[in-house]
Amino acid sequence: MGEEEIEKLRGVVRDCVSKHLCSSSIFFADEVAAFTSDPADIYMQAQALFLGRLYRRAFHLLNSSQIVLRDLRFAILLLSAWFVIPVYLLEKKNAFFFDCLIKDNMSSNC
């Protein structure tokens, strides 16, 4: 894939992020990062994952890259994902628990 096409895809990712189209930005950021393996593209992919509330995937992507220790942007996003994961899981658990309490009859899976 040529550099022009990659630049167009980067523009599409930026456009999707600015319009809060999370799933589209994740898809296109993944494609760009797969083609280039450029640290800026990996950061863009992790940022799209974070904005799409896929915190574990963003954490894993950043943690597996060797650039985290050299670039402050990577470290800040990694720590943000690391701190948000427990809060996000607790919110999901509480939402599930409260949904079960709202129902009159408690089903077996609650």
JSON list of C-alpha atoms in Angstrom, two decimals:
[
{"chain": "A", "resi": 1, "resn": "MET", "atom": "CA", "xyz": [0.00, 0.00, 0.00]},
{"chain": "A", "resi": 2, "resn": "GLY", "atom": "CA", "xyz": [1.39, 3.38, -0.97]},
{"chain": "A", "resi": 3, "resn": "GLU", "atom": "CA", "xyz": [2.12, 6.31, 1.30]},
{"chain": "A", "resi": 4, "resn": "GLU", "atom": "CA", "xyz": [-0.73, 8.34, -0.22]},
{"chain": "A", "resi": 5, "resn": "GLU", "atom": "CA", "xyz": [-3.31, 5.69, 0.64]},
{"chain": "A", "resi": 6, "resn": "ILE", "atom": "CA", "xyz": [-1.97, 5.41, 4.17]},
{"chain": "A", "resi": 7, "resn": "GLU", "atom": "CA", "xyz": [-2.20, 9.18, 4.61]},
{"chain": "A", "resi": 8, "resn": "LYS", "atom": "CA", "xyz": [-5.79, 9.06, 3.40]},
{"chain": "A", "resi": 9, "resn": "LEU", "atom": "CA", "xyz": [-6.57, 6.33, 5.93]},
{"chain": "A", "resi": 10, "resn": "ARG", "atom": "CA", "xyz": [-4.95, 8.39, 8.69]},
{"chain": "A", "resi": 11, "resn": "GLY", "atom": "CA", "xyz": [-7.19, 11.27, 7.69]},
{"chain": "A", "resi": 12, "resn": "VAL", "atom": "CA", "xyz": [-10.21, 8.98, 7.83]},
{"chain": "A", "resi": 13, "resn": "VAL", "atom": "CA", "xyz": [-9.22, 7.88, 11.34]},
{"chain": "A", "resi": 14, "resn": "ARG", "atom": "CA", "xyz": [-8.85, 11.49, 12.50]},
{"chain": "A", "resi": 15, "resn": "ASP", "atom": "CA", "xyz": [-12.20, 12.36, 10.93]},
{"chain": "A", "resi": 16, "resn": "CYS", "atom": "CA", "xyz": [-13.93, 9.39, 12.58]},
{"chain": "A", "resi": 17, "resn": "VAL", "atom": "CA", "xyz": [-12.45, 10.27, 15.97]},
{"chain": "A", "resi": 18, "resn": "SER", "atom": "CA", "xyz": [-13.56, 13.89, 15.64]},
{"chain": "A", "resi": 19, "resn": "LYS", "atom": "CA", "xyz": [-17.10, 12.72, 14.82]},
{"chain": "A", "resi": 20, "resn": "HIS", "atom": "CA", "xyz": [-17.10, 10.16, 17.67]},
{"chain": "A", "resi": 21, "resn": "LEU", "atom": "CA", "xyz": [-17.50, 7.22, 15.29]},
{"chain": "A", "resi": 22, "resn": "CYS", "atom": "CA", "xyz": [-15.61, 4.89, 17.57]},
{"chain": "A", "resi": 23, "resn": "SER", "atom": "CA", "xyz": [-16.05, 1.57, 15.80]},
{"chain": "A", "resi": 24, "resn": "SER", "atom": "CA", "xyz": [-15.06, 3.07, 12.44]},
{"chain": "A", "resi": 25, "resn": "SER", "atom": "CA", "xyz": [-12.03, 4.81, 13.91]},
{"chain": "A", "resi": 26, "resn": "ILE", "atom": "CA", "xyz": [-10.94, 1.57, 15.58]},
{"chain": "A", "resi": 27, "resn": "PHE", "atom": "CA", "xyz": [-11.29, -0.35, 12.32]},
{"chain": "A", "resi": 28, "resn": "PHE", "atom": "CA", "xyz": [-9.33, 2.13, 10.21]},
{"chain": "A", "resi": 29, "resn": "ALA", "atom": "CA", "xyz": [-6.69, 2.73, 12.90]},
{"chain": "A", "resi": 30, "resn": "ASP", "atom": "CA", "xyz": [-6.15, -1.03, 13.09]},
{"chain": "A", "resi": 31, "resn": "GLU", "atom": "CA", "xyz": [-5.67, -1.17, 9.33]},
{"chain": "A", "resi": 32, "resn": "VAL", "atom": "CA", "xyz": [-3.17, 1.71, 9.34]},
{"chain": "A", "resi": 33, "resn": "ALA", "atom": "CA", "xyz": [-1.19, 0.27, 12.26]},
{"chain": "A", "resi": 34, "resn": "ALA", "atom": "CA", "xyz": [-1.09, -3.15, 10.59]},
{"chain": "A", "resi": 35, "resn": "PHE", "atom": "CA", "xyz": [0.35, -1.70, 7.39]},
{"chain": "A", "resi": 36, "resn": "THR", "atom": "CA", "xyz": [2.93, 0.63, 8.91]},
{"chain": "A", "resi": 37, "resn": "SER", "atom": "CA", "xyz": [3.87, -0.43, 12.48]},
{"chain": "A", "resi": 38, "resn": "ASP", "atom": "CA", "xyz": [4.78, 3.22, 13.00]},
{"chain": "A", "resi": 39, "resn": "PRO", "atom": "CA", "xyz": [4.71, 4.31, 16.68]},
{"chain": "A", "resi": 40, "resn": "ALA", "atom": "CA", "xyz": [2.44, 7.25, 15.86]},
{"chain": "A", "resi": 41, "resn": "ASP", "atom": "CA", "xyz": [-0.02, 4.87, 14.20]},
{"chain": "A", "resi": 42, "resn": "ILE", "atom": "CA", "xyz": [0.10, 2.48, 17.15]},
{"chain": "A", "resi": 43, "resn": "TYR", "atom": "CA", "xyz": [-0.65, 5.42, 19.44]},
{"chain": "A", "resi": 44, "resn": "MET", "atom": "CA", "xyz": [-3.52, 6.47, 17.19]},
{"chain": "A", "resi": 45, "resn": "GLN", "atom": "CA", "xyz": [-4.91, 2.92, 17.34]},
{"chain": "A", "resi": 46, "resn": "ALA", "atom": "CA", "xyz": [-4.61, 2.80, 21.15]},
{"chain": "A", "resi": 47, "resn": "GLN", "atom": "CA", "xyz": [-6.29, 6.19, 21.41]},
{"chain": "A", "resi": 48, "resn": "ALA", "atom": "CA", "xyz": [-9.17, 5.00, 19.22]},
{"chain": "A", "resi": 49, "resn": "LEU", "atom": "CA", "xyz": [-9.53, 1.89, 21.38]},
{"chain": "A", "resi": 50, "resn": "PHE", "atom": "CA", "xyz": [-9.55, 4.02, 24.53]},
{"chain": "A", "resi": 51, "resn": "LEU", "atom": "CA", "xyz": [-12.18, 6.38, 23.13]},
{"chain": "A", "resi": 52, "resn": "GLY", "atom": "CA", "xyz": [-14.24, 3.34, 22.12]},
{"chain": "A", "resi": 53, "resn": "ARG", "atom": "CA", "xyz": [-14.12, 2.13, 25.74]},
{"chain": "A", "resi": 54, "resn": "LEU", "atom": "CA", "xyz": [-12.03, -0.90, 24.85]},
{"chain": "A", "resi": 55, "resn": "TYR", "atom": "CA", "xyz": [-9.66, -0.22, 27.72]},
{"chain": "A", "resi": 56, "resn": "ARG", "atom": "CA", "xyz": [-8.17, -3.70, 28.01]},
{"chain": "A", "resi": 57, "resn": "ARG", "atom": "CA", "xyz": [-7.28, -3.82, 24.33]},
{"chain": "A", "resi": 58, "resn": "ALA", "atom": "CA", "xyz": [-5.73, -0.34, 24.53]},
{"chain": "A", "resi": 59, "resn": "PHE", "atom": "CA", "xyz": [-3.75, -1.35, 27.62]},
{"chain": "A", "resi": 60, "resn": "HIS", "atom": "CA", "xyz": [-2.54, -4.56, 26.00]},
{"chain": "A", "resi": 61, "resn": "LEU", "atom": "CA", "xyz": [-1.56, -2.78, 22.78]},
{"chain": "A", "resi": 62, "resn": "LEU", "atom": "CA", "xyz": [0.40, -0.10, 24.64]},
{"chain": "A", "resi": 63, "resn": "ASN", "atom": "CA", "xyz": [1.93, -2.52, 27.10]},
{"chain": "A", "resi": 64, "resn": "SER", "atom": "CA", "xyz": [3.15, -4.82, 24.34]},
{"chain": "A", "resi": 65, "resn": "SER", "atom": "CA", "xyz": [4.85, -2.00, 22.44]},
{"chain": "A", "resi": 66, "resn": "GLN", "atom": "CA", "xyz": [8.39, -1.19, 23.46]},
{"chain": "A", "resi": 67, "resn": "ILE", "atom": "CA", "xyz": [7.83, 2.54, 23.01]},
{"chain": "A", "resi": 68, "resn": "VAL", "atom": "CA", "xyz": [5.96, 3.04, 26.28]},
{"chain": "A", "resi": 69, "resn": "LEU", "atom": "CA", "xyz": [9.16, 3.68, 28.20]},
{"chain": "A", "resi": 70, "resn": "ARG", "atom": "CA", "xyz": [10.49, 6.15, 25.63]},
{"chain": "A", "resi": 71, "resn": "ASP", "atom": "CA", "xyz": [7.44, 8.25, 24.80]},
{"chain": "A", "resi": 72, "resn": "LEU", "atom": "CA", "xyz": [5.46, 10.09, 27.44]},
{"chain": "A", "resi": 73, "resn": "ARG", "atom": "CA", "xyz": [2.23, 10.05, 25.38]},
{"chain": "A", "resi": 74, "resn": "PHE", "atom": "CA", "xyz": [2.25, 6.26, 25.41]},
{"chain": "A", "resi": 75, "resn": "ALA", "atom": "CA", "xyz": [2.89, 6.12, 29.16]},
{"chain": "A", "resi": 76, "resn": "ILE", "atom": "CA", "xyz": [0.07, 8.57, 29.95]},
{"chain": "A", "resi": 77, "resn": "LEU", "atom": "CA", "xyz": [-2.45, 6.68, 27.82]},
{"chain": "A", "resi": 78, "resn": "LEU", "atom": "CA", "xyz": [-1.27, 3.35, 29.29]},
{"chain": "A", "resi": 79, "resn": "LEU", "atom": "CA", "xyz": [-1.77, 4.63, 32.84]},
{"chain": "A", "resi": 80, "resn": "SER", "atom": "CA", "xyz": [-5.15, 6.11, 31.92]},
{"chain": "A", "resi": 81, "resn": "ALA", "atom": "CA", "xyz": [-6.32, 2.74, 30.61]},
{"chain": "A", "resi": 82, "resn": "TRP", "atom": "CA", "xyz": [-4.85, 0.98, 33.64]},
{"chain": "A", "resi": 83, "resn": "PHE", "atom": "CA", "xyz": [-6.77, 3.21, 36.06]},
{"chain": "A", "resi": 84, "resn": "VAL", "atom": "CA", "xyz": [-10.04, 3.11, 34.10]},
{"chain": "A", "resi": 85, "resn": "ILE", "atom": "CA", "xyz": [-10.26, -0.69, 33.75]},
{"chain": "A", "resi": 86, "resn": "PRO", "atom": "CA", "xyz": [-11.31, -1.41, 37.39]},
{"chain": "A", "resi": 87, "resn": "VAL", "atom": "CA", "xyz": [-13.78, 1.49, 37.44]},
{"chain": "A", "resi": 88, "resn": "TYR", "atom": "CA", "xyz": [-15.29, 0.38, 34.14]},
{"chain": "A", "resi": 89, "resn": "LEU", "atom": "CA", "xyz": [-15.63, -3.23, 35.33]},
{"chain": "A", "resi": 90, "resn": "LEU", "atom": "CA", "xyz": [-17.22, -2.07, 38.58]},
{"chain": "A", "resi": 91, "resn": "GLU", "atom": "CA", "xyz": [-19.72, 0.07, 36.66]},
{"chain": "A", "resi": 92, "resn": "LYS", "atom": "CA", "xyz": [-20.65, -2.87, 34.44]},
{"chain": "A", "resi": 93, "resn": "LYS", "atom": "CA", "xyz": [-21.05, -5.14, 37.47]},
{"chain": "A", "resi": 94, "resn": "ASN", "atom": "CA", "xyz": [-23.19, -2.59, 39.32]},
{"chain": "A", "resi": 95, "resn": "ALA", "atom": "CA", "xyz": [-25.34, -1.96, 36.25]},
{"chain": "A", "resi": 96, "resn": "PHE", "atom": "CA", "xyz": [-25.96, -5.70, 35.92]},
{"chain": "A", "resi": 97, "resn": "PHE", "atom": "CA", "xyz": [-26.72, -5.97, 39.64]},
{"chain": "A", "resi": 98, "resn": "PHE", "atom": "CA", "xyz": [-29.17, -3.07, 39.59]},
{"chain": "A", "resi": 99, "resn": "ASP", "atom": "CA", "xyz": [-30.87, -4.43, 36.48]},
{"chain": "A", "resi": 100, "resn": "CYS", "atom": "CA", "xyz": [-31.44, -7.64, 38.38]},
{"chain": "A", "resi": 101, "resn": "LEU", "atom": "CA", "xyz": [-32.81, -5.78, 41.40]},
{"chain": "A", "resi": 102, "resn": "ILE", "atom": "CA", "xyz": [-35.26, -3.84, 39.29]},
{"chain": "A", "resi": 103, "resn": "LYS", "atom": "CA", "xyz": [-36.85, -7.00, 37.98]},
{"chain": "A", "resi": 104, "resn": "ASP", "atom": "CA", "xyz": [-39.52, -8.37, 40.28]},
{"chain": "A", "resi": 105, "resn": "ASN", "atom": "CA", "xyz": [-38.53, -11.95, 39.83]},
{"chain": "A", "resi": 106, "resn": "MET", "atom": "CA", "xyz": [-34.86, -12.70, 40.14]},
{"chain": "A", "resi": 107, "resn": "SER", "atom": "CA", "xyz": [-33.81, -14.97, 37.34]},
{"chain": "A", "resi": 108, "resn": "SER", "atom": "CA", "xyz": [-31.24, -17.70, 37.81]},
{"chain": "A", "resi": 109, "resn": "ASN", "atom": "CA", "xyz": [-28.47, -15.82, 35.99]},
{"chain": "A", "resi": 110, "resn": "CYS", "atom": "CA", "xyz": [-28.56, -12.77, 38.30]}
]
